[in-house]
Backbone as CSV, one residue per row, in Angstrom:
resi,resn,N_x,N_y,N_z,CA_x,CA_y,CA_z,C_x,C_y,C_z
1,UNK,74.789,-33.797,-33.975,73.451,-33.836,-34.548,73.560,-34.031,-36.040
2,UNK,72.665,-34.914,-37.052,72.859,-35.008,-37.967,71.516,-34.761,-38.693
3,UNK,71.810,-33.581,-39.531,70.888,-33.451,-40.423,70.500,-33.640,-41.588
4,UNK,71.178,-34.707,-42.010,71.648,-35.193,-43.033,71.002,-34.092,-44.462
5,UNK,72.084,-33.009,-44.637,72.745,-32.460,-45.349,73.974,-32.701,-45.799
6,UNK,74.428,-33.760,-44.640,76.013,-34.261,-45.390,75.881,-34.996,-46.609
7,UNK,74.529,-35.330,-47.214,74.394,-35.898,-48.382,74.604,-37.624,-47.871
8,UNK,74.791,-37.757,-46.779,75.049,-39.446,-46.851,74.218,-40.361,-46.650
9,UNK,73.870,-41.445,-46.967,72.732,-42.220,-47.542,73.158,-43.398,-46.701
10,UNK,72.161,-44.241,-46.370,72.185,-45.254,-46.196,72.894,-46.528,-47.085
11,UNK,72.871,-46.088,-47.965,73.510,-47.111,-49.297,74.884,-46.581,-49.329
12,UNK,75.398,-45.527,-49.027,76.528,-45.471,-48.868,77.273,-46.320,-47.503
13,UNK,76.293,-46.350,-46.859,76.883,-46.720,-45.643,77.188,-48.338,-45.810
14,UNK,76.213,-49.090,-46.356,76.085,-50.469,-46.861,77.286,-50.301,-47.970
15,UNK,77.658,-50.010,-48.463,78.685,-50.046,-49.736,79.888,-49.569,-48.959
16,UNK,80.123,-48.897,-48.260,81.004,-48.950,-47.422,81.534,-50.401,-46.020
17,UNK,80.176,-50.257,-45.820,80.647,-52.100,-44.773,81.283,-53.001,-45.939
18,UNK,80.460,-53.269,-46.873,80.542,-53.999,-47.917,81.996,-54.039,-48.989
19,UNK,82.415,-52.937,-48.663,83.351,-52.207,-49.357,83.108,-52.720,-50.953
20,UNK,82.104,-52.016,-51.241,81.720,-52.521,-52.498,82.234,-50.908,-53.378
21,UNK,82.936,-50.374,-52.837,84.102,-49.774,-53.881,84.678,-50.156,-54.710
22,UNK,85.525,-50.811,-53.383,86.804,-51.501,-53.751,86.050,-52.570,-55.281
23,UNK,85.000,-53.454,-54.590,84.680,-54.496,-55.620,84.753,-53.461,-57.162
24,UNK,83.391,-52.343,-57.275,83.644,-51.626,-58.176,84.721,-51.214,-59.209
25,UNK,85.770,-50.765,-57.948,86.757,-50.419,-59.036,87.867,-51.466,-59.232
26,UNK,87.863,-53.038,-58.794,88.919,-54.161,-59.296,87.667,-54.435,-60.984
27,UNK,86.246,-54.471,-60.384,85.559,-54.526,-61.815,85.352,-53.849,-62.736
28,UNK,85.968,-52.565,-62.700,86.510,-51.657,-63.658,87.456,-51.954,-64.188
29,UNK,88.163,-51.997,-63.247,89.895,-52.373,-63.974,90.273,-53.057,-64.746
30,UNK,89.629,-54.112,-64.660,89.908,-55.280,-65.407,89.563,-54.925,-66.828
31,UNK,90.517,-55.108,-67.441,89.936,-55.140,-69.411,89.309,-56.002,-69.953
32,UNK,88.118,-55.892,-70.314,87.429,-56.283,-70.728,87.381,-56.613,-72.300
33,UNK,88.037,-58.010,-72.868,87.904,-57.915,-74.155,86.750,-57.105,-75.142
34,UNK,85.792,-57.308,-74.778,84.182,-56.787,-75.582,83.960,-55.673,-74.629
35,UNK,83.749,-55.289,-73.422,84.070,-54.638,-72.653,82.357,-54.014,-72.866
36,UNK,81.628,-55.924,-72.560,80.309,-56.288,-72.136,79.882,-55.795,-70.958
37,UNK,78.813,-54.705,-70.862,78.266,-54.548,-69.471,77.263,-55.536,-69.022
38,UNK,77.275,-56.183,-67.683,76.481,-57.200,-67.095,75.287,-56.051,-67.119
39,UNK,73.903,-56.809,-67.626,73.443,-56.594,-67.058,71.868,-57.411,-66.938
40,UNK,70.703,-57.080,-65.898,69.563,-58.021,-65.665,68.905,-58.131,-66.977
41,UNK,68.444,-59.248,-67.744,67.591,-59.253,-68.714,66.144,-58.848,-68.470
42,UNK,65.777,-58.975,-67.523,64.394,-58.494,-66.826,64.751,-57.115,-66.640
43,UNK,65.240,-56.410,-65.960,64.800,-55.459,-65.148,65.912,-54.099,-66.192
44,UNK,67.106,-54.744,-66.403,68.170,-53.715,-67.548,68.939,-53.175,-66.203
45,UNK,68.762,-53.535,-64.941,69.812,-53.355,-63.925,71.232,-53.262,-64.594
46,UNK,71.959,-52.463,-64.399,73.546,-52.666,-64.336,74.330,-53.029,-63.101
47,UNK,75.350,-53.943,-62.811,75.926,-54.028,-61.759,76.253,-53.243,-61.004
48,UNK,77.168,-52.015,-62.151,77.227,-50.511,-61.862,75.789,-49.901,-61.594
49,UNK,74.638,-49.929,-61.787,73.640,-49.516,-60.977,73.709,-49.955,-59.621
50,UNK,73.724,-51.547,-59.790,73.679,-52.286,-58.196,74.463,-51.570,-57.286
51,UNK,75.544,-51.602,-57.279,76.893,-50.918,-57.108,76.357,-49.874,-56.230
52,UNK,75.718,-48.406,-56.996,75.565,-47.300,-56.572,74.327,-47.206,-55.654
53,UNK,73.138,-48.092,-56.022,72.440,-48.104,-55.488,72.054,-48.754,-53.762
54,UNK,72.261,-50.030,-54.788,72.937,-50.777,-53.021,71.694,-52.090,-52.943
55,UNK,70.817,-52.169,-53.893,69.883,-53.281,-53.620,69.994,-53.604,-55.479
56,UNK,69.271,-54.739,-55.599,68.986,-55.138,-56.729,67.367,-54.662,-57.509
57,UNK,67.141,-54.780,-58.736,66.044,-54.364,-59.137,64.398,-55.301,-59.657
58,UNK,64.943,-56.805,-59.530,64.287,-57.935,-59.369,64.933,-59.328,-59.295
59,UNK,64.269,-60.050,-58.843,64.690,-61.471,-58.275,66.088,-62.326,-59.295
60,UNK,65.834,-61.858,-60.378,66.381,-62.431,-61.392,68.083,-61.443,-61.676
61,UNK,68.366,-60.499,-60.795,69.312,-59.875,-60.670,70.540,-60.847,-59.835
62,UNK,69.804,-61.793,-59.169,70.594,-62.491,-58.280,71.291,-63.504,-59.363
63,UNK,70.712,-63.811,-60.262,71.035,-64.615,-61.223,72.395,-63.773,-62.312
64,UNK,71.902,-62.783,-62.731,73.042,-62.196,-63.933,73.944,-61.338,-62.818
65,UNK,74.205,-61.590,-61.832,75.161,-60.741,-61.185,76.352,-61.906,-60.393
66,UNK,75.756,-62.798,-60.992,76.182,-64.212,-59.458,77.319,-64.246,-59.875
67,UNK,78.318,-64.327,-60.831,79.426,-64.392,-60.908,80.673,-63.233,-60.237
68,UNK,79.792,-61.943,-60.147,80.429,-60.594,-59.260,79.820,-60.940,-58.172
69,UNK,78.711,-61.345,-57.501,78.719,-61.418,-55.979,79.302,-62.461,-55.182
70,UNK,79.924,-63.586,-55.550,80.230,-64.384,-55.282,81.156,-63.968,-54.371
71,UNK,81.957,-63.117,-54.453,83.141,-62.784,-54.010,82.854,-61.739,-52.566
72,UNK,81.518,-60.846,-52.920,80.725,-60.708,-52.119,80.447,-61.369,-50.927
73,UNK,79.627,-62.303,-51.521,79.045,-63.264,-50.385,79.964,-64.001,-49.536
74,UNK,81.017,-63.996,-50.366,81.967,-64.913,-49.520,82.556,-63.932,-48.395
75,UNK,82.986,-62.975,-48.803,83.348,-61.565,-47.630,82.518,-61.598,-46.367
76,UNK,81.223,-61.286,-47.336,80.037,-61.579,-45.607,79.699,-62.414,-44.885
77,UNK,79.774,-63.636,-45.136,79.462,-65.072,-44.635,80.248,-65.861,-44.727
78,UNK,81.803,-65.281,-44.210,83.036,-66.096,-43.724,83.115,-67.166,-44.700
79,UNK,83.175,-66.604,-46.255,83.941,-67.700,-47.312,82.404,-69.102,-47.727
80,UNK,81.290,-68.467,-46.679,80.696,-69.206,-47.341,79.759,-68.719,-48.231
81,UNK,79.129,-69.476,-49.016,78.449,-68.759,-50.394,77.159,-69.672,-50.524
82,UNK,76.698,-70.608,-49.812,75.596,-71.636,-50.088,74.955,-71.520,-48.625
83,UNK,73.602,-71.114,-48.648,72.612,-71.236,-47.308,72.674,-72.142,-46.658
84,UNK,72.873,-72.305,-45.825,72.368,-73.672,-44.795,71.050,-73.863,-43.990
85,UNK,70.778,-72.821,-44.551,68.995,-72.983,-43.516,69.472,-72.289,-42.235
86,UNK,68.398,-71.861,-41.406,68.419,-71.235,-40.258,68.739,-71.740,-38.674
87,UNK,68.980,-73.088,-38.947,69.566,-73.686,-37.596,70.204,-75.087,-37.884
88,UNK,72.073,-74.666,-36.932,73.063,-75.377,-37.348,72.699,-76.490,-37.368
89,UNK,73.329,-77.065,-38.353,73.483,-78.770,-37.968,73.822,-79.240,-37.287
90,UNK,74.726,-78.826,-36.159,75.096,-79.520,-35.186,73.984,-80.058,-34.097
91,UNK,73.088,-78.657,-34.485,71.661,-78.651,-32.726,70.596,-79.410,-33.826
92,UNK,70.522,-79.433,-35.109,69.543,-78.881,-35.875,68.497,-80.321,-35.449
93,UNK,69.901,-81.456,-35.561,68.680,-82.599,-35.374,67.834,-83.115,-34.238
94,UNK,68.739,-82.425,-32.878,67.588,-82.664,-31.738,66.699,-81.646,-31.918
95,UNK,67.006,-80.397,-32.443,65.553,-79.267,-32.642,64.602,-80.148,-33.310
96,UNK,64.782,-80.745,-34.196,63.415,-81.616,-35.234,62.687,-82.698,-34.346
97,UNK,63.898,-83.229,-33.560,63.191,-84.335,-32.699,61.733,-83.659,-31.950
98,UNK,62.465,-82.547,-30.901,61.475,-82.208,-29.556,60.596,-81.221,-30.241
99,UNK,60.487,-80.812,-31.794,59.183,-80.281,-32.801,58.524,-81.285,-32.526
100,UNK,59.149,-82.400,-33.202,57.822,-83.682,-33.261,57.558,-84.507,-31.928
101,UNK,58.694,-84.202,-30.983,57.810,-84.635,-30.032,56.636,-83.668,-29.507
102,UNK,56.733,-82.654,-29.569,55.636,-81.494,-29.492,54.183,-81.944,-30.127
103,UNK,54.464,-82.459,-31.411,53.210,-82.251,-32.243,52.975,-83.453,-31.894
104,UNK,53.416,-84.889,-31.253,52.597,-86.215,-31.127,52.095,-86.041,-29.704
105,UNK,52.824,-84.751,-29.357,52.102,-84.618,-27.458,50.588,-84.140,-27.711
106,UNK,50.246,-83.165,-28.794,49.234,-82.807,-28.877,48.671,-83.414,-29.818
107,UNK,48.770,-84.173,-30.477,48.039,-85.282,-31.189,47.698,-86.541,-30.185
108,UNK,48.143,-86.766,-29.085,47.917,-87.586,-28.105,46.923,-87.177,-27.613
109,UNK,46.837,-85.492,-26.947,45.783,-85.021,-26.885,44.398,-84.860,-27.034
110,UNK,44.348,-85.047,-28.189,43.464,-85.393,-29.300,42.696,-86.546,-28.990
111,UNK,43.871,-87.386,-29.056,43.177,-89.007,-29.076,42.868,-89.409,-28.325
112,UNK,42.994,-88.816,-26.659,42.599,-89.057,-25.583,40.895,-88.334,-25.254
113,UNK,41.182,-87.263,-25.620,39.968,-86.644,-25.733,38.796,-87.325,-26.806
114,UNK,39.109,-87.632,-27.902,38.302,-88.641,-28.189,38.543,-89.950,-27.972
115,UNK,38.834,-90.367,-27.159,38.509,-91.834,-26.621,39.193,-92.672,-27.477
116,UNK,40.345,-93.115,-28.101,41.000,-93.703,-29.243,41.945,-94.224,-28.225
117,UNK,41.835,-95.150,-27.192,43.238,-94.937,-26.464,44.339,-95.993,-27.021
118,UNK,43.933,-97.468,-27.802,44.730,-97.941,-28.875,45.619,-97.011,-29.643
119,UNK,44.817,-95.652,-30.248,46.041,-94.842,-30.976,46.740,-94.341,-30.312
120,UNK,45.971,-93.925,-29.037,46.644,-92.947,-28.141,48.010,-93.603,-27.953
121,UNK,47.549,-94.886,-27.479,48.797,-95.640,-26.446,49.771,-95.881,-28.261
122,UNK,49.780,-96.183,-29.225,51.142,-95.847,-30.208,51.584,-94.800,-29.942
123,UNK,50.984,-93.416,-30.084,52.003,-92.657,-30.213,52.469,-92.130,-29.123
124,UNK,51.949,-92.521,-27.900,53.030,-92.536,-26.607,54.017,-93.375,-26.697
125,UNK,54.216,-94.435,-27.006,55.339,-95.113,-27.527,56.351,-94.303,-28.511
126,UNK,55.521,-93.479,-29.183,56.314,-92.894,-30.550,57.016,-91.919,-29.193
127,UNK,56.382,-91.186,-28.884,56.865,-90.072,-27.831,58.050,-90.609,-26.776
128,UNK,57.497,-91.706,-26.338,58.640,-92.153,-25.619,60.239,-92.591,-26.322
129,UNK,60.038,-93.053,-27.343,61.003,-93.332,-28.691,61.636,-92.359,-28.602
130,UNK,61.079,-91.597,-28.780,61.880,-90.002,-29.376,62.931,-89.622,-28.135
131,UNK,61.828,-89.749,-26.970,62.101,-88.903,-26.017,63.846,-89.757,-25.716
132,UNK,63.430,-90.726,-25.228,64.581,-91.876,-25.391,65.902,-91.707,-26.504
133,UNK,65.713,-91.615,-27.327,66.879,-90.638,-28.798,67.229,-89.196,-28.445
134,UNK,66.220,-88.602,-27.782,67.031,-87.141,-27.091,67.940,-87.312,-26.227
135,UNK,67.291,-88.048,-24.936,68.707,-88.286,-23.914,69.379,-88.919,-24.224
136,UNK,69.550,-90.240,-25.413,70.627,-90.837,-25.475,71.888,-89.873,-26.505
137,UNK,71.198,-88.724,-27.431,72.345,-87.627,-27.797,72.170,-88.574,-29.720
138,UNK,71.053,-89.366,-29.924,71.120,-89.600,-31.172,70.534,-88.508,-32.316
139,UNK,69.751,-87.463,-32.009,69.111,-86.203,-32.813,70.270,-85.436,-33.101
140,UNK,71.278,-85.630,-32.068,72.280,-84.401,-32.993,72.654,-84.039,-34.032
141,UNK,73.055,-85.629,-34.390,73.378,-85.530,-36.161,72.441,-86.315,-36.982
142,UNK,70.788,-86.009,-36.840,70.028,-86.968,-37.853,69.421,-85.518,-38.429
């Protein structure tokens, strides 16, 4: 049972996965000619705040810290350090296809219901296009 009287925090626990100790104390160690503390021009965050705390103190922290998290980020996201957006590239380009074939199915919709069947009948063509580039395996990499 935990009643947390053990004093332990959630931010410890994150600084521990993180092993943002360790980071701490190699960024101690190091001698520092001027032996300049980083810190946010906005907010007066210290890294050593970041550090203890476990979150940052505004948006602009991501900025005066980027040279210490780097090493970070790379730990958590297997060496990588730049977003890729939320779905791989490998699937990403048939996902975009069968979106837009979605949205010309119900824009067909549309045009049928109002009586447009000239437009209608393009973008069944468009639909069929597409549909035709899915099974042939060309969305994968567009």
């Amino acid at each position: 049972m935990m009643d947390g009287s053990a004093g332990f925090s959630i931010n410890d626990l994150l600084a521990g996965i993180l092993n943002l100790d360790n980071v701490m104390q190699q960024t101690t160690s190091k001698p520092t000619p001027t032996a300049h503390v980083i810190q946010c021009d906005e907010c007066k965050m210290t890294f050593q705040q970041f550090i203890k705390v476990g979150r940052f103190g505004c948006a602009n922290c991501y900025n005066a810290f980027k040279e210490r998290l780097t090493p970070i980020l790379k730990r958590l996201h297997s060496g990588n350090i730049i977003h890729g957006g939320k779905v791989p590239e490998r699937i990403g380009g048939s996902i975009h296809l069968k979106k837009k074939v979605q949205q010309l199915r119900a824009e067909l919709r549309v045009l049928i219901e109002q009586e447009e069947f000239e437009k209608a009948a393009n973008v069944r063509d468009q639909i069929r296009s597409l549909e035709n580039n899915l099974v042939n395996g060309e969305g994968k990499d567009s």
